[in-house]
Short mmCIF file of C-alpha atoms in Angstrom, two decimals:
data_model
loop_
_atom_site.label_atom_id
_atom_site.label_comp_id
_atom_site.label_asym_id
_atom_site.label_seq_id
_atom_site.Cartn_x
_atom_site.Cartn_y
_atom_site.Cartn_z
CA UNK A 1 -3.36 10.26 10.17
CA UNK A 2 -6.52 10.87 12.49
CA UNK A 3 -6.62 9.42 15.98
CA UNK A 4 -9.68 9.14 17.58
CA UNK A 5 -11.92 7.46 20.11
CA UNK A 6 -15.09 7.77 22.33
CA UNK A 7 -17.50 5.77 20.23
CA UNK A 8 -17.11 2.67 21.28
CA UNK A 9 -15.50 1.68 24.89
CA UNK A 10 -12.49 0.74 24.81
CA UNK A 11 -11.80 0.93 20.57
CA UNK A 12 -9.88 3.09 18.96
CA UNK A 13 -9.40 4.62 15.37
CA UNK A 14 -7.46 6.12 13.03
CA UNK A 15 -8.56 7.41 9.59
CA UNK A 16 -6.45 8.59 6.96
CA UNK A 17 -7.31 10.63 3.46
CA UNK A 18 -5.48 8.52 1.15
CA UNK A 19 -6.14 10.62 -1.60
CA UNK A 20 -3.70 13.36 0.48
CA UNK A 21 -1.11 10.73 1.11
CA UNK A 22 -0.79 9.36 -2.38
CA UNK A 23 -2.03 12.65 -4.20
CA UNK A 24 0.84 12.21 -7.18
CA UNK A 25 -1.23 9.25 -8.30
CA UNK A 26 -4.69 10.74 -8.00
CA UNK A 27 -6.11 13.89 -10.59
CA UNK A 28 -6.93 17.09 -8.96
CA UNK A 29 -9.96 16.94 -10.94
CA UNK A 30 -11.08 13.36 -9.97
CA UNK A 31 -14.20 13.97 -7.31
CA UNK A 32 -14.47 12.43 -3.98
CA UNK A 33 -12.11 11.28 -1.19
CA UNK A 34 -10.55 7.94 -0.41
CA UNK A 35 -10.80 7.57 3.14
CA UNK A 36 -9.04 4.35 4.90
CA UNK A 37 -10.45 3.79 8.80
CA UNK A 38 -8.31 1.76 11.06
CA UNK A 39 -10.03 0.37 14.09
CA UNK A 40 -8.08 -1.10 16.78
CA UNK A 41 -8.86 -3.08 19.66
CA UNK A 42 -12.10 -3.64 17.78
CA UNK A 43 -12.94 -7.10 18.91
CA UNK A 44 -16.39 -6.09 19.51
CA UNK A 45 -16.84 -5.27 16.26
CA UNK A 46 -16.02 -7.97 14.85
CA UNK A 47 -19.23 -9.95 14.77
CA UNK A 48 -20.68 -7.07 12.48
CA UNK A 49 -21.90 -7.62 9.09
CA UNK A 50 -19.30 -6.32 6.27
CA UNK A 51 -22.66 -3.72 5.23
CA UNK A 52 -22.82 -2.14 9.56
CA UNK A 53 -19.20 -1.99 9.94
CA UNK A 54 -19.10 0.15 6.65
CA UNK A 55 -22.49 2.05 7.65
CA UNK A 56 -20.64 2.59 11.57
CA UNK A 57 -17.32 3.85 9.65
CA UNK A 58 -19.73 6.38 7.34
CA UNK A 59 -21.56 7.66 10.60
CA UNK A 60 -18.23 8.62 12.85
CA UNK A 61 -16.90 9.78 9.73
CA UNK A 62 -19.86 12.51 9.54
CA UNK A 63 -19.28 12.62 13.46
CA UNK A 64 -15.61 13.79 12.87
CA UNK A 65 -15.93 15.63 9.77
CA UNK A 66 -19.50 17.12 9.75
CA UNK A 67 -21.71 18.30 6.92
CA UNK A 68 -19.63 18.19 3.86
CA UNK A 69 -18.89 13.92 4.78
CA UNK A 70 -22.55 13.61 6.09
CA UNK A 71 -23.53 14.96 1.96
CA UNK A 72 -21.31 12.40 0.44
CA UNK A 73 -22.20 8.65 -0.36
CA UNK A 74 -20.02 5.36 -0.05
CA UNK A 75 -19.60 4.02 -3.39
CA UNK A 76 -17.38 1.34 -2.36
CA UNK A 77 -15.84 -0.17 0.56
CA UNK A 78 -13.46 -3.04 1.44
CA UNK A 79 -13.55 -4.17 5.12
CA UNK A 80 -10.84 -6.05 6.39
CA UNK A 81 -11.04 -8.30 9.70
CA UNK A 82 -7.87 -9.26 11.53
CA UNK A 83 -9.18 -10.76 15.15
CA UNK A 84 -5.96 -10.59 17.64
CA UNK A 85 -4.14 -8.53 15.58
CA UNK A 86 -3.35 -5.51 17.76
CA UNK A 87 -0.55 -3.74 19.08
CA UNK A 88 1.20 -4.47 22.35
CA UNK A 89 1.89 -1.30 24.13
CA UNK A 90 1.40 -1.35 27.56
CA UNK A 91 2.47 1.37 29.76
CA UNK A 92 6.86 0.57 30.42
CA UNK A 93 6.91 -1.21 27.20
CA UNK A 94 9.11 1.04 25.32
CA UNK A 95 12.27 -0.38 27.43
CA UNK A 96 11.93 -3.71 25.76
CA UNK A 97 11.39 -2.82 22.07
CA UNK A 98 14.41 -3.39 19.73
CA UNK A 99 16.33 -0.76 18.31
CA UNK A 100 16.34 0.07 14.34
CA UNK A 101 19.74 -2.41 14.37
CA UNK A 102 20.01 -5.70 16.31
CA UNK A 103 22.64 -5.57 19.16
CA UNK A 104 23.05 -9.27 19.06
CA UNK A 105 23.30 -10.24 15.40
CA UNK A 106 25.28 -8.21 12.71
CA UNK A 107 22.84 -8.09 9.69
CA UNK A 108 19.54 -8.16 11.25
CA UNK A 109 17.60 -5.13 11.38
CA UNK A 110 14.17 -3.71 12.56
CA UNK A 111 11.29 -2.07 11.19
CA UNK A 112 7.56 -1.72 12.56
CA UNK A 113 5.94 0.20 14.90
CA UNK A 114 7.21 -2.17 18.00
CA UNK A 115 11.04 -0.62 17.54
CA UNK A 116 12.36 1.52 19.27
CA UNK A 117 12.85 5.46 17.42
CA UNK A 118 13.68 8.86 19.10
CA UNK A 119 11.29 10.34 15.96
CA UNK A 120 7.96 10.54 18.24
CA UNK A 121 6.03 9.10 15.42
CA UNK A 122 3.85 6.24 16.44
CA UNK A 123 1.79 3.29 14.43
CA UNK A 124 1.35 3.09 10.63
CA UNK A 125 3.71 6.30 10.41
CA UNK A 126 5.86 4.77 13.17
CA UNK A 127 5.99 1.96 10.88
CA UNK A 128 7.36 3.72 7.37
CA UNK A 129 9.99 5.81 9.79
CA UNK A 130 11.57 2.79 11.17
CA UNK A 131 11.78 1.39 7.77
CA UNK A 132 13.69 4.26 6.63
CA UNK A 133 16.08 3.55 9.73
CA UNK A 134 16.33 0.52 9.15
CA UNK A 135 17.47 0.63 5.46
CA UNK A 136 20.15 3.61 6.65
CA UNK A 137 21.24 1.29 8.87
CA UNK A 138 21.90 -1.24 6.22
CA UNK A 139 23.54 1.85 3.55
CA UNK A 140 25.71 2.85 6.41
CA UNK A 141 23.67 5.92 6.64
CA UNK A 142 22.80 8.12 8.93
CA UNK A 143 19.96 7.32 11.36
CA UNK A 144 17.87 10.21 10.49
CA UNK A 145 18.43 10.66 6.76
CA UNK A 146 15.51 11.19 4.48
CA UNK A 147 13.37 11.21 7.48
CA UNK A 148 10.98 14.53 8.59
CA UNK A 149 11.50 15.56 11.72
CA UNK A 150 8.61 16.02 14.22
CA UNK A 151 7.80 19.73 14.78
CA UNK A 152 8.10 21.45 18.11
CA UNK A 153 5.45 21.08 20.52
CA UNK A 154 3.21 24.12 20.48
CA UNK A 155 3.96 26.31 23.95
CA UNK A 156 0.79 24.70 25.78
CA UNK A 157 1.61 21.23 24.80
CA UNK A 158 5.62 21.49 25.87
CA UNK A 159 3.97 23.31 29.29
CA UNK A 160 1.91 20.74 29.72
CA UNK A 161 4.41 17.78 28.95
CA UNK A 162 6.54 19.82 31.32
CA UNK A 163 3.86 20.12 34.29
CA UNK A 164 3.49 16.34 34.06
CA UNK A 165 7.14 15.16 34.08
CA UNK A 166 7.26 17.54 36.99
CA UNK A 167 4.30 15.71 38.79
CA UNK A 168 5.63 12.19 38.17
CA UNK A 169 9.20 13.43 39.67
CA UNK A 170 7.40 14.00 42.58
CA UNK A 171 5.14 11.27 42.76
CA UNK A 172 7.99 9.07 42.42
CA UNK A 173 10.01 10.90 45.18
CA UNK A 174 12.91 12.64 43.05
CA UNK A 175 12.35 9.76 40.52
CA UNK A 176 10.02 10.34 37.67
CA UNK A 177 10.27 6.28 35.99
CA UNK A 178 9.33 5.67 39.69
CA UNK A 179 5.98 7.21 39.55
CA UNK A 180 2.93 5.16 39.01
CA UNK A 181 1.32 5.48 35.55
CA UNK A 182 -2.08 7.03 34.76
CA UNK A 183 -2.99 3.16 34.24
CA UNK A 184 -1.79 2.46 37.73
CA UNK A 185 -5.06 4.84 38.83
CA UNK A 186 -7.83 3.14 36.31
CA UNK A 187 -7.31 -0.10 37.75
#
């Protein structure tokens, strides 16, 4: 999966080569790509016309990907319009989100990308690793079986996750969950 964002305010996307996904059930030899775009927070696009959304989706595709996607030609599209239907995440959200197993019923289980996981994976992925917890949960498993772990960070990424825990300790006087979130500034 692809995050990305900047062309419209305040919508985001995600794009995905299915073909890579799924590629056991796809012929090296069979040409083209099949792309899936995921735009979220995407009110404003709703009131497009099935034809612009899929002409937007084809122009930040050849945004993202450049010449080879600006060559190639939609044959066929399927757009999909779900008003409301967007994530919840808000900055101290993560507290309240159930665990993989329910603390106050015995058979219930969790899966989506609203539960809680220490994996660091987040939306549709989010989504298939909590289902794996979730059925280990129900085997009697372990947590983490059958499920990738996230690589390390890369040494500029863990100093820079380091730099900023080290500036919310301080902003939150010796208490980094006391420091004000980035949010907490934009408004």
């Amino acid at each position: 999966a692809n995050a990305c964002w900047g062309f419209d305010q305040g919508v985001g996307m995600t794009y995905f080569n299915v073909k890579d996904l799924h590629g056991e059930n796809f012929s090296d030899d069979a040409p083209g790509s099949v792309l899936e775009v995921d735009y979220y927070h995407a009110d404003t696009l709703l009131v497009m016309s099935e034809d612009d959304i899929a002409k937007k989706v084809k122009q930040d595709l050849n945004t993202i990907l450049g010449v080879e996607c600006a060559a190639a030609k939609v044959v066929d599209a399927a757009i999909v319009k779900l008003p409301n239907a967007v994530n919840w995440y808000f900055p101290g959200s993560y507290a309240d989100m159930p665990d993989s197993e329910s603390q106050a019923l015995s058979n219930v289980y969790f899966a989506g990308d609203l539960v809680r996981t220490r994996h660091g994976s987040w939306s549709q992925e989010k989504a298939y690793v909590t289902g794996i917890e979730a059925s280990n949960c129900i085997r009697g498993k372990s947590l983490s079986e059958g499920v990738i772990p996230l690589a390390k960070d890369e040494p500029h990424v863990a100093l820079g996750r380091t730099a900023v825990s080290q500036f919310r300790t301080l902003l939150g006087a010796g208490e980094k969950n006391r420091a004000p979130s980035l949010v907490d500034f934009l408004l």
